[in-house]
């Protein structure tokens, strides 16, 4: 509305918008209902509970950096850098999509009939042997998952462990470059410490690749289930069941330790 006026804004976004801290109470059982938004907004909250800079993983991999109520606005530079502004209030963050590497990694693992545990161990061993060598720029990866899988396998000479290593190393390098780009626009030094959440948070090969490119990965509580845990965390805070994120995390950890 501020950028384009209410008439255009209503055509672009013709939906009801709830205040960030709103919730409803059902009359029949007093259950508190919290309106929610894009699931990744809540997943990032888990990452931000330990670090204000993160790398989110899943089918897609990307970067996220907390800005909250800081006066950082969209600009030509952020647009050209592929940076999106997502979330409201204390959920506001800068995000980027880097690659659909998760889907490609999964396809390679399934092609060789490996378990995810074995694949990660094999890839980590290979990364230790080849070091920080990067076979390609991750932006060269084809958009189609099947084509991208064949592309990576060809780069790895059809050796599954080498293909996974090339994919993860190139992905880690791209994450590092993206962080440098984001913080260059913010005129700040890019942090080395990053919260890693989503499926790759449990992947030692990916964490190893990140370390080779200068990151210090931190794995937050509930990292692998960040979307669901983040929604629970936000709901606890917004409904007054917890005073802040840390108390909400303590409640969740207590529930899962029973």
PDB file of C-alpha atoms in Angstrom:
ATOM      1  CA  UNK A   1       0.000   0.000   0.000  1.00  0.00           C
ATOM      2  CA  UNK A   2       2.829   2.390   0.849  1.00  0.00           C
ATOM      3  CA  UNK A   3       4.631   1.689  -2.413  1.00  0.00           C
ATOM      4  CA  UNK A   4       1.762   1.656  -4.908  1.00  0.00           C
ATOM      5  CA  UNK A   5      -1.374   2.926  -3.193  1.00  0.00           C
ATOM      6  CA  UNK A   6      -4.309   0.953  -1.797  1.00  0.00           C
ATOM      7  CA  UNK A   7      -6.174   0.442  -5.098  1.00  0.00           C
ATOM      8  CA  UNK A   8      -3.273  -1.373  -6.771  1.00  0.00           C
ATOM      9  CA  UNK A   9      -2.319  -3.140  -3.534  1.00  0.00           C
ATOM     10  CA  UNK A  10      -5.801  -4.641  -3.205  1.00  0.00           C
ATOM     11  CA  UNK A  11      -5.586  -5.977  -6.768  1.00  0.00           C
ATOM     12  CA  UNK A  12      -2.167  -7.532  -6.109  1.00  0.00           C
ATOM     13  CA  UNK A  13      -3.068  -8.894  -2.676  1.00  0.00           C
ATOM     14  CA  UNK A  14      -6.872  -9.198  -2.321  1.00  0.00           C
ATOM     15  CA  UNK A  15      -6.754 -11.098   0.972  1.00  0.00           C
ATOM     16  CA  UNK A  16      -7.556 -10.434   4.591  1.00  0.00           C
ATOM     17  CA  UNK A  17      -4.450  -9.553   6.589  1.00  0.00           C
ATOM     18  CA  UNK A  18      -4.302 -10.318  10.297  1.00  0.00           C
ATOM     19  CA  UNK A  19      -2.125  -8.325  12.709  1.00  0.00           C
ATOM     20  CA  UNK A  20       1.148 -10.186  13.434  1.00  0.00           C
ATOM     21  CA  UNK A  21       0.176 -11.060  17.019  1.00  0.00           C
ATOM     22  CA  UNK A  22      -3.494 -11.909  16.469  1.00  0.00           C
ATOM     23  CA  UNK A  23      -5.212 -15.125  17.507  1.00  0.00           C
ATOM     24  CA  UNK A  24      -8.759 -16.353  18.130  1.00  0.00           C
ATOM     25  CA  UNK A  25     -10.334 -18.434  20.875  1.00  0.00           C
ATOM     26  CA  UNK A  26     -12.970 -20.998  19.979  1.00  0.00           C
ATOM     27  CA  UNK A  27     -16.082 -20.687  22.139  1.00  0.00           C
ATOM     28  CA  UNK A  28     -16.740 -24.419  22.343  1.00  0.00           C
ATOM     29  CA  UNK A  29     -13.430 -25.578  23.796  1.00  0.00           C
ATOM     30  CA  UNK A  30     -11.317 -22.435  24.333  1.00  0.00           C
ATOM     31  CA  UNK A  31      -8.649 -23.646  21.911  1.00  0.00           C
ATOM     32  CA  UNK A  32      -6.489 -20.793  20.650  1.00  0.00           C
ATOM     33  CA  UNK A  33      -6.319 -20.493  16.861  1.00  0.00           C
ATOM     34  CA  UNK A  34      -3.335 -18.681  15.277  1.00  0.00           C
ATOM     35  CA  UNK A  35      -3.597 -17.453  11.655  1.00  0.00           C
ATOM     36  CA  UNK A  36      -0.414 -18.388   9.835  1.00  0.00           C
ATOM     37  CA  UNK A  37       1.470 -17.457   6.689  1.00  0.00           C
ATOM     38  CA  UNK A  38       4.018 -19.102   4.369  1.00  0.00           C
ATOM     39  CA  UNK A  39       5.485 -22.143   6.134  1.00  0.00           C
ATOM     40  CA  UNK A  40       9.107 -21.122   5.534  1.00  0.00           C
ATOM     41  CA  UNK A  41       8.578 -17.968   7.608  1.00  0.00           C
ATOM     42  CA  UNK A  42       8.048 -20.142  10.679  1.00  0.00           C
ATOM     43  CA  UNK A  43      10.827 -22.574   9.801  1.00  0.00           C
ATOM     44  CA  UNK A  44      13.274 -19.670   9.802  1.00  0.00           C
ATOM     45  CA  UNK A  45      12.188 -18.783  13.332  1.00  0.00           C
ATOM     46  CA  UNK A  46      13.867 -21.991  14.511  1.00  0.00           C
ATOM     47  CA  UNK A  47      17.090 -20.943  12.794  1.00  0.00           C
ATOM     48  CA  UNK A  48      16.869 -17.408  14.159  1.00  0.00           C
ATOM     49  CA  UNK A  49      16.522 -18.809  17.685  1.00  0.00           C
ATOM     50  CA  UNK A  50      20.268 -19.523  17.614  1.00  0.00           C
ATOM     51  CA  UNK A  51      21.656 -17.259  14.884  1.00  0.00           C
ATOM     52  CA  UNK A  52      20.415 -14.295  12.816  1.00  0.00           C
ATOM     53  CA  UNK A  53      21.926 -15.676   9.621  1.00  0.00           C
ATOM     54  CA  UNK A  54      20.966 -19.036   8.216  1.00  0.00           C
ATOM     55  CA  UNK A  55      20.868 -21.571   5.412  1.00  0.00           C
ATOM     56  CA  UNK A  56      17.577 -23.361   4.888  1.00  0.00           C
ATOM     57  CA  UNK A  57      17.408 -26.692   3.123  1.00  0.00           C
ATOM     58  CA  UNK A  58      14.875 -29.064   1.640  1.00  0.00           C
ATOM     59  CA  UNK A  59      13.900 -29.557  -1.990  1.00  0.00           C
ATOM     60  CA  UNK A  60      15.361 -26.085  -2.476  1.00  0.00           C
ATOM     61  CA  UNK A  61      18.311 -24.577  -0.631  1.00  0.00           C
ATOM     62  CA  UNK A  62      18.619 -20.886   0.153  1.00  0.00           C
ATOM     63  CA  UNK A  63      19.937 -18.280   2.542  1.00  0.00           C
ATOM     64  CA  UNK A  64      18.058 -16.191   5.097  1.00  0.00           C
ATOM     65  CA  UNK A  65      19.036 -13.239   7.248  1.00  0.00           C
ATOM     66  CA  UNK A  66      16.975 -11.649   9.992  1.00  0.00           C
ATOM     67  CA  UNK A  67      16.111  -7.951   9.685  1.00  0.00           C
ATOM     68  CA  UNK A  68      13.002  -7.667  11.875  1.00  0.00           C
ATOM     69  CA  UNK A  69      11.963  -4.028  12.255  1.00  0.00           C
ATOM     70  CA  UNK A  70      15.236  -2.632  10.887  1.00  0.00           C
ATOM     71  CA  UNK A  71      14.699  -0.011   8.203  1.00  0.00           C
ATOM     72  CA  UNK A  72      15.934  -2.078   5.272  1.00  0.00           C
ATOM     73  CA  UNK A  73      13.831  -1.660   2.146  1.00  0.00           C
ATOM     74  CA  UNK A  74      13.663  -3.267  -1.316  1.00  0.00           C
ATOM     75  CA  UNK A  75      15.827  -1.564  -3.928  1.00  0.00           C
ATOM     76  CA  UNK A  76      17.238  -2.100  -7.384  1.00  0.00           C
ATOM     77  CA  UNK A  77      20.297  -3.727  -5.814  1.00  0.00           C
ATOM     78  CA  UNK A  78      18.284  -6.249  -3.821  1.00  0.00           C
ATOM     79  CA  UNK A  79      16.177  -7.057  -6.885  1.00  0.00           C
ATOM     80  CA  UNK A  80      19.223  -7.686  -9.097  1.00  0.00           C
ATOM     81  CA  UNK A  81      20.771  -9.840  -6.355  1.00  0.00           C
ATOM     82  CA  UNK A  82      17.673 -12.054  -6.259  1.00  0.00           C
ATOM     83  CA  UNK A  83      16.889 -11.098  -2.662  1.00  0.00           C
ATOM     84  CA  UNK A  84      13.284 -11.326  -1.455  1.00  0.00           C
ATOM     85  CA  UNK A  85      11.769  -9.686   1.632  1.00  0.00           C
ATOM     86  CA  UNK A  86       9.514 -12.113   3.472  1.00  0.00           C
ATOM     87  CA  UNK A  87       7.587 -12.013   6.744  1.00  0.00           C
ATOM     88  CA  UNK A  88       6.165  -9.205   8.870  1.00  0.00           C
ATOM     89  CA  UNK A  89       7.354  -7.487  12.042  1.00  0.00           C
ATOM     90  CA  UNK A  90       9.789  -9.600  14.017  1.00  0.00           C
ATOM     91  CA  UNK A  91       9.526 -12.350  11.374  1.00  0.00           C
ATOM     92  CA  UNK A  92      10.878 -10.113   8.582  1.00  0.00           C
ATOM     93  CA  UNK A  93      13.882 -11.530   6.742  1.00  0.00           C
ATOM     94  CA  UNK A  94      15.946 -11.316   3.585  1.00  0.00           C
ATOM     95  CA  UNK A  95      15.878 -14.598   1.684  1.00  0.00           C
ATOM     96  CA  UNK A  96      17.367 -16.020  -1.485  1.00  0.00           C
ATOM     97  CA  UNK A  97      16.736 -19.181  -3.472  1.00  0.00           C
ATOM     98  CA  UNK A  98      20.061 -20.760  -4.393  1.00  0.00           C
ATOM     99  CA  UNK A  99      19.341 -24.165  -5.931  1.00  0.00           C
ATOM    100  CA  UNK A 100      16.954 -27.117  -5.945  1.00  0.00           C
ATOM    101  CA  UNK A 101      19.921 -29.200  -4.813  1.00  0.00           C
ATOM    102  CA  UNK A 102      17.865 -31.210  -2.337  1.00  0.00           C
ATOM    103  CA  UNK A 103      15.808 -32.805  -5.094  1.00  0.00           C
ATOM    104  CA  UNK A 104      18.906 -33.578  -7.156  1.00  0.00           C
ATOM    105  CA  UNK A 105      20.736 -35.063  -4.153  1.00  0.00           C
ATOM    106  CA  UNK A 106      17.730 -37.274  -3.435  1.00  0.00           C
ATOM    107  CA  UNK A 107      17.551 -38.461  -7.049  1.00  0.00           C
ATOM    108  CA  UNK A 108      21.242 -39.485  -7.053  1.00  0.00           C
ATOM    109  CA  UNK A 109      20.897 -41.353  -3.755  1.00  0.00           C
ATOM    110  CA  UNK A 110      17.859 -43.215  -5.050  1.00  0.00           C
ATOM    111  CA  UNK A 111      19.552 -44.015  -8.386  1.00  0.00           C
ATOM    112  CA  UNK A 112      22.307 -45.919  -6.571  1.00  0.00           C
ATOM    113  CA  UNK A 113      19.895 -47.511  -4.094  1.00  0.00           C
ATOM    114  CA  UNK A 114      21.742 -46.125  -1.070  1.00  0.00           C
ATOM    115  CA  UNK A 115      20.385 -45.196   2.329  1.00  0.00           C
ATOM    116  CA  UNK A 116      20.698 -41.516   3.174  1.00  0.00           C
ATOM    117  CA  UNK A 117      23.083 -42.376   6.010  1.00  0.00           C
ATOM    118  CA  UNK A 118      25.436 -44.298   3.701  1.00  0.00           C
ATOM    119  CA  UNK A 119      25.243 -41.626   0.984  1.00  0.00           C
ATOM    120  CA  UNK A 120      26.170 -38.880   3.449  1.00  0.00           C
ATOM    121  CA  UNK A 121      29.106 -40.862   4.830  1.00  0.00           C
ATOM    122  CA  UNK A 122      30.350 -41.686   1.333  1.00  0.00           C
ATOM    123  CA  UNK A 123      30.003 -38.077   0.196  1.00  0.00           C
ATOM    124  CA  UNK A 124      31.800 -36.807   3.303  1.00  0.00           C
ATOM    125  CA  UNK A 125      34.716 -39.192   2.715  1.00  0.00           C
ATOM    126  CA  UNK A 126      34.940 -37.990  -0.879  1.00  0.00           C
ATOM    127  CA  UNK A 127      34.831 -34.331   0.170  1.00  0.00           C
ATOM    128  CA  UNK A 128      37.710 -34.969   2.557  1.00  0.00           C
ATOM    129  CA  UNK A 129      39.722 -36.365  -0.366  1.00  0.00           C
ATOM    130  CA  UNK A 130      38.983 -33.708  -3.002  1.00  0.00           C
ATOM    131  CA  UNK A 131      39.004 -30.722  -0.617  1.00  0.00           C
ATOM    132  CA  UNK A 132      37.347 -27.466  -1.663  1.00  0.00           C
ATOM    133  CA  UNK A 133      37.484 -28.173  -5.385  1.00  0.00           C
ATOM    134  CA  UNK A 134      34.350 -26.986  -7.171  1.00  0.00           C
ATOM    135  CA  UNK A 135      33.486 -28.580 -10.515  1.00  0.00           C
ATOM    136  CA  UNK A 136      30.915 -26.029 -11.638  1.00  0.00           C
ATOM    137  CA  UNK A 137      28.990 -22.888 -10.798  1.00  0.00           C
ATOM    138  CA  UNK A 138      25.718 -23.993  -9.155  1.00  0.00           C
ATOM    139  CA  UNK A 139      23.847 -21.586 -11.441  1.00  0.00           C
ATOM    140  CA  UNK A 140      24.753 -23.890 -14.340  1.00  0.00           C
ATOM    141  CA  UNK A 141      22.548 -26.589 -12.828  1.00  0.00           C
ATOM    142  CA  UNK A 142      19.563 -27.231 -15.155  1.00  0.00           C
ATOM    143  CA  UNK A 143      16.123 -26.363 -13.781  1.00  0.00           C
ATOM    144  CA  UNK A 144      14.640 -29.775 -14.539  1.00  0.00           C
ATOM    145  CA  UNK A 145      15.465 -32.262 -11.760  1.00  0.00           C
ATOM    146  CA  UNK A 146      16.076 -35.234 -14.096  1.00  0.00           C
ATOM    147  CA  UNK A 147      18.330 -33.214 -16.392  1.00  0.00           C
ATOM    148  CA  UNK A 148      20.147 -31.745 -13.405  1.00  0.00           C
ATOM    149  CA  UNK A 149      20.763 -35.229 -12.002  1.00  0.00           C
ATOM    150  CA  UNK A 150      22.337 -36.400 -15.257  1.00  0.00           C
ATOM    151  CA  UNK A 151      24.386 -33.187 -15.357  1.00  0.00           C
ATOM    152  CA  UNK A 152      25.839 -33.864 -11.893  1.00  0.00           C
ATOM    153  CA  UNK A 153      26.476 -37.549 -12.590  1.00  0.00           C
ATOM    154  CA  UNK A 154      28.387 -36.620 -15.746  1.00  0.00           C
ATOM    155  CA  UNK A 155      30.484 -34.160 -13.727  1.00  0.00           C
ATOM    156  CA  UNK A 156      31.224 -36.979 -11.288  1.00  0.00           C
ATOM    157  CA  UNK A 157      32.069 -39.452 -14.073  1.00  0.00           C
ATOM    158  CA  UNK A 158      29.067 -41.541 -12.937  1.00  0.00           C
ATOM    159  CA  UNK A 159      30.651 -42.169  -9.536  1.00  0.00           C
ATOM    160  CA  UNK A 160      27.857 -41.500  -7.060  1.00  0.00           C
ATOM    161  CA  UNK A 161      30.055 -40.380  -4.169  1.00  0.00           C
ATOM    162  CA  UNK A 162      31.964 -37.950  -6.370  1.00  0.00           C
ATOM    163  CA  UNK A 163      28.754 -36.612  -7.894  1.00  0.00           C
ATOM    164  CA  UNK A 164      27.294 -35.927  -4.443  1.00  0.00           C
ATOM    165  CA  UNK A 165      30.561 -34.320  -3.326  1.00  0.00           C
ATOM    166  CA  UNK A 166      30.642 -31.998  -6.354  1.00  0.00           C
ATOM    167  CA  UNK A 167      27.016 -31.050  -5.789  1.00  0.00           C
ATOM    168  CA  UNK A 168      27.477 -30.266  -2.090  1.00  0.00           C
ATOM    169  CA  UNK A 169      30.779 -28.434  -2.545  1.00  0.00           C
ATOM    170  CA  UNK A 170      29.375 -26.285  -5.341  1.00  0.00           C
ATOM    171  CA  UNK A 171      26.273 -25.613  -3.267  1.00  0.00           C
ATOM    172  CA  UNK A 172      28.362 -24.579  -0.243  1.00  0.00           C
ATOM    173  CA  UNK A 173      30.454 -22.272  -2.423  1.00  0.00           C
ATOM    174  CA  UNK A 174      27.296 -20.655  -3.771  1.00  0.00           C
ATOM    175  CA  UNK A 175      25.927 -20.197  -0.239  1.00  0.00           C
ATOM    176  CA  UNK A 176      29.140 -18.403   0.703  1.00  0.00           C
ATOM    177  CA  UNK A 177      29.002 -16.181  -2.396  1.00  0.00           C
ATOM    178  CA  UNK A 178      25.355 -15.344  -1.737  1.00  0.00           C
ATOM    179  CA  UNK A 179      26.072 -14.343   1.858  1.00  0.00           C
ATOM    180  CA  UNK A 180      28.887 -12.076   0.665  1.00  0.00           C
ATOM    181  CA  UNK A 181      26.514 -10.489  -1.853  1.00  0.00           C
ATOM    182  CA  UNK A 182      23.726  -9.922   0.685  1.00  0.00           C
ATOM    183  CA  UNK A 183      25.986  -8.388   3.294  1.00  0.00           C
ATOM    184  CA  UNK A 184      27.811  -6.340   0.675  1.00  0.00           C
ATOM    185  CA  UNK A 185      24.492  -4.661  -0.100  1.00  0.00           C
ATOM    186  CA  UNK A 186      23.903  -4.189   3.645  1.00  0.00           C
ATOM    187  CA  UNK A 187      27.453  -2.803   3.949  1.00  0.00           C
ATOM    188  CA  UNK A 188      28.288  -5.261   6.690  1.00  0.00           C
ATOM    189  CA  UNK A 189      30.748  -8.101   7.070  1.00  0.00           C
ATOM    190  CA  UNK A 190      29.162 -11.457   6.260  1.00  0.00           C
ATOM    191  CA  UNK A 191      28.919 -13.679   9.352  1.00  0.00           C
ATOM    192  CA  UNK A 192      30.633 -17.051   9.427  1.00  0.00           C
ATOM    193  CA  UNK A 193      28.166 -18.543  11.895  1.00  0.00           C
ATOM    194  CA  UNK A 194      24.965 -19.746  10.232  1.00  0.00           C
ATOM    195  CA  UNK A 195      22.017 -21.773  11.455  1.00  0.00           C
ATOM    196  CA  UNK A 196      21.384 -24.767   9.196  1.00  0.00           C
ATOM    197  CA  UNK A 197      17.899 -26.253   9.243  1.00  0.00           C
ATOM    198  CA  UNK A 198      15.816 -28.583   7.121  1.00  0.00           C
ATOM    199  CA  UNK A 199      16.873 -31.993   5.825  1.00  0.00           C
ATOM    200  CA  UNK A 200      20.548 -31.164   5.229  1.00  0.00           C
ATOM    201  CA  UNK A 201      20.967 -30.183   8.882  1.00  0.00           C
ATOM    202  CA  UNK A 202      21.455 -33.918   9.504  1.00  0.00           C
ATOM    203  CA  UNK A 203      23.816 -34.370   6.569  1.00  0.00           C
ATOM    204  CA  UNK A 204      27.473 -34.387   7.755  1.00  0.00           C
ATOM    205  CA  UNK A 205      28.726 -34.101   4.163  1.00  0.00           C
ATOM    206  CA  UNK A 206      26.878 -30.831   3.603  1.00  0.00           C
ATOM    207  CA  UNK A 207      28.068 -29.467   6.944  1.00  0.00           C
ATOM    208  CA  UNK A 208      31.620 -30.480   6.028  1.00  0.00           C
ATOM    209  CA  UNK A 209      31.322 -28.675   2.690  1.00  0.00           C
ATOM    210  CA  UNK A 210      30.089 -25.514   4.431  1.00  0.00           C
ATOM    211  CA  UNK A 211      33.067 -25.580   6.796  1.00  0.00           C
ATOM    212  CA  UNK A 212      35.486 -25.858   3.876  1.00  0.00           C
ATOM    213  CA  UNK A 213      34.122 -22.581   2.535  1.00  0.00           C
ATOM    214  CA  UNK A 214      34.469 -20.696   5.800  1.00  0.00           C
ATOM    215  CA  UNK A 215      31.119 -21.264   7.511  1.00  0.00           C
ATOM    216  CA  UNK A 216      30.648 -22.261  11.127  1.00  0.00           C
ATOM    217  CA  UNK A 217      27.323 -24.147  10.961  1.00  0.00           C
ATOM    218  CA  UNK A 218      25.069 -24.241  14.018  1.00  0.00           C
ATOM    219  CA  UNK A 219      22.304 -26.831  14.247  1.00  0.00           C
ATOM    220  CA  UNK A 220      19.322 -25.449  16.209  1.00  0.00           C
ATOM    221  CA  UNK A 221      16.833 -27.583  18.171  1.00  0.00           C
ATOM    222  CA  UNK A 222      14.251 -29.279  15.910  1.00  0.00           C
ATOM    223  CA  UNK A 223      16.350 -28.346  12.845  1.00  0.00           C
ATOM    224  CA  UNK A 224      15.082 -31.240  10.720  1.00  0.00           C
ATOM    225  CA  UNK A 225      11.432 -30.407  11.551  1.00  0.00           C
ATOM    226  CA  UNK A 226      11.827 -26.646  11.546  1.00  0.00           C
ATOM    227  CA  UNK A 227       8.522 -25.861   9.822  1.00  0.00           C
ATOM    228  CA  UNK A 228       6.332 -27.609  12.388  1.00  0.00           C
ATOM    229  CA  UNK A 229       8.458 -26.600  15.360  1.00  0.00           C
ATOM    230  CA  UNK A 230       8.593 -22.992  14.164  1.00  0.00           C
ATOM    231  CA  UNK A 231       4.814 -22.811  13.869  1.00  0.00           C
ATOM    232  CA  UNK A 232       4.458 -24.237  17.391  1.00  0.00           C
ATOM    233  CA  UNK A 233       7.026 -21.765  18.707  1.00  0.00           C
ATOM    234  CA  UNK A 234       5.275 -18.757  17.164  1.00  0.00           C
ATOM    235  CA  UNK A 235       1.869 -19.956  18.394  1.00  0.00           C
ATOM    236  CA  UNK A 236       3.142 -20.323  21.972  1.00  0.00           C
ATOM    237  CA  UNK A 237       4.515 -16.783  21.955  1.00  0.00           C
ATOM    238  CA  UNK A 238       1.563 -15.140  20.195  1.00  0.00           C
ATOM    239  CA  UNK A 239      -1.009 -16.735  22.477  1.00  0.00           C
ATOM    240  CA  UNK A 240       0.905 -15.750  25.615  1.00  0.00           C
ATOM    241  CA  UNK A 241       1.800 -19.310  26.588  1.00  0.00           C
ATOM    242  CA  UNK A 242       5.485 -18.340  26.364  1.00  0.00           C
ATOM    243  CA  UNK A 243       7.132 -14.964  26.940  1.00  0.00           C
ATOM    244  CA  UNK A 244       9.644 -15.305  24.089  1.00  0.00           C
ATOM    245  CA  UNK A 245      11.210 -17.726  21.611  1.00  0.00           C
ATOM    246  CA  UNK A 246      13.616 -19.213  24.129  1.00  0.00           C
ATOM    247  CA  UNK A 247      10.856 -20.009  26.626  1.00  0.00           C
ATOM    248  CA  UNK A 248       8.775 -21.526  23.814  1.00  0.00           C
ATOM    249  CA  UNK A 249      11.719 -23.706  22.787  1.00  0.00           C
ATOM    250  CA  UNK A 250      12.134 -24.841  26.389  1.00  0.00           C
ATOM    251  CA  UNK A 251       8.457 -25.838  26.493  1.00  0.00           C
ATOM    252  CA  UNK A 252       8.775 -27.804  23.239  1.00  0.00           C
ATOM    253  CA  UNK A 253      11.961 -29.523  24.363  1.00  0.00           C
ATOM    254  CA  UNK A 254      10.295 -30.422  27.634  1.00  0.00           C
ATOM    255  CA  UNK A 255       7.344 -31.956  25.803  1.00  0.00           C
ATOM    256  CA  UNK A 256       9.580 -34.066  23.576  1.00  0.00           C
ATOM    257  CA  UNK A 257      11.707 -35.279  26.479  1.00  0.00           C
ATOM    258  CA  UNK A 258       8.693 -36.862  28.207  1.00  0.00           C
TER     259      UNK A 258
END
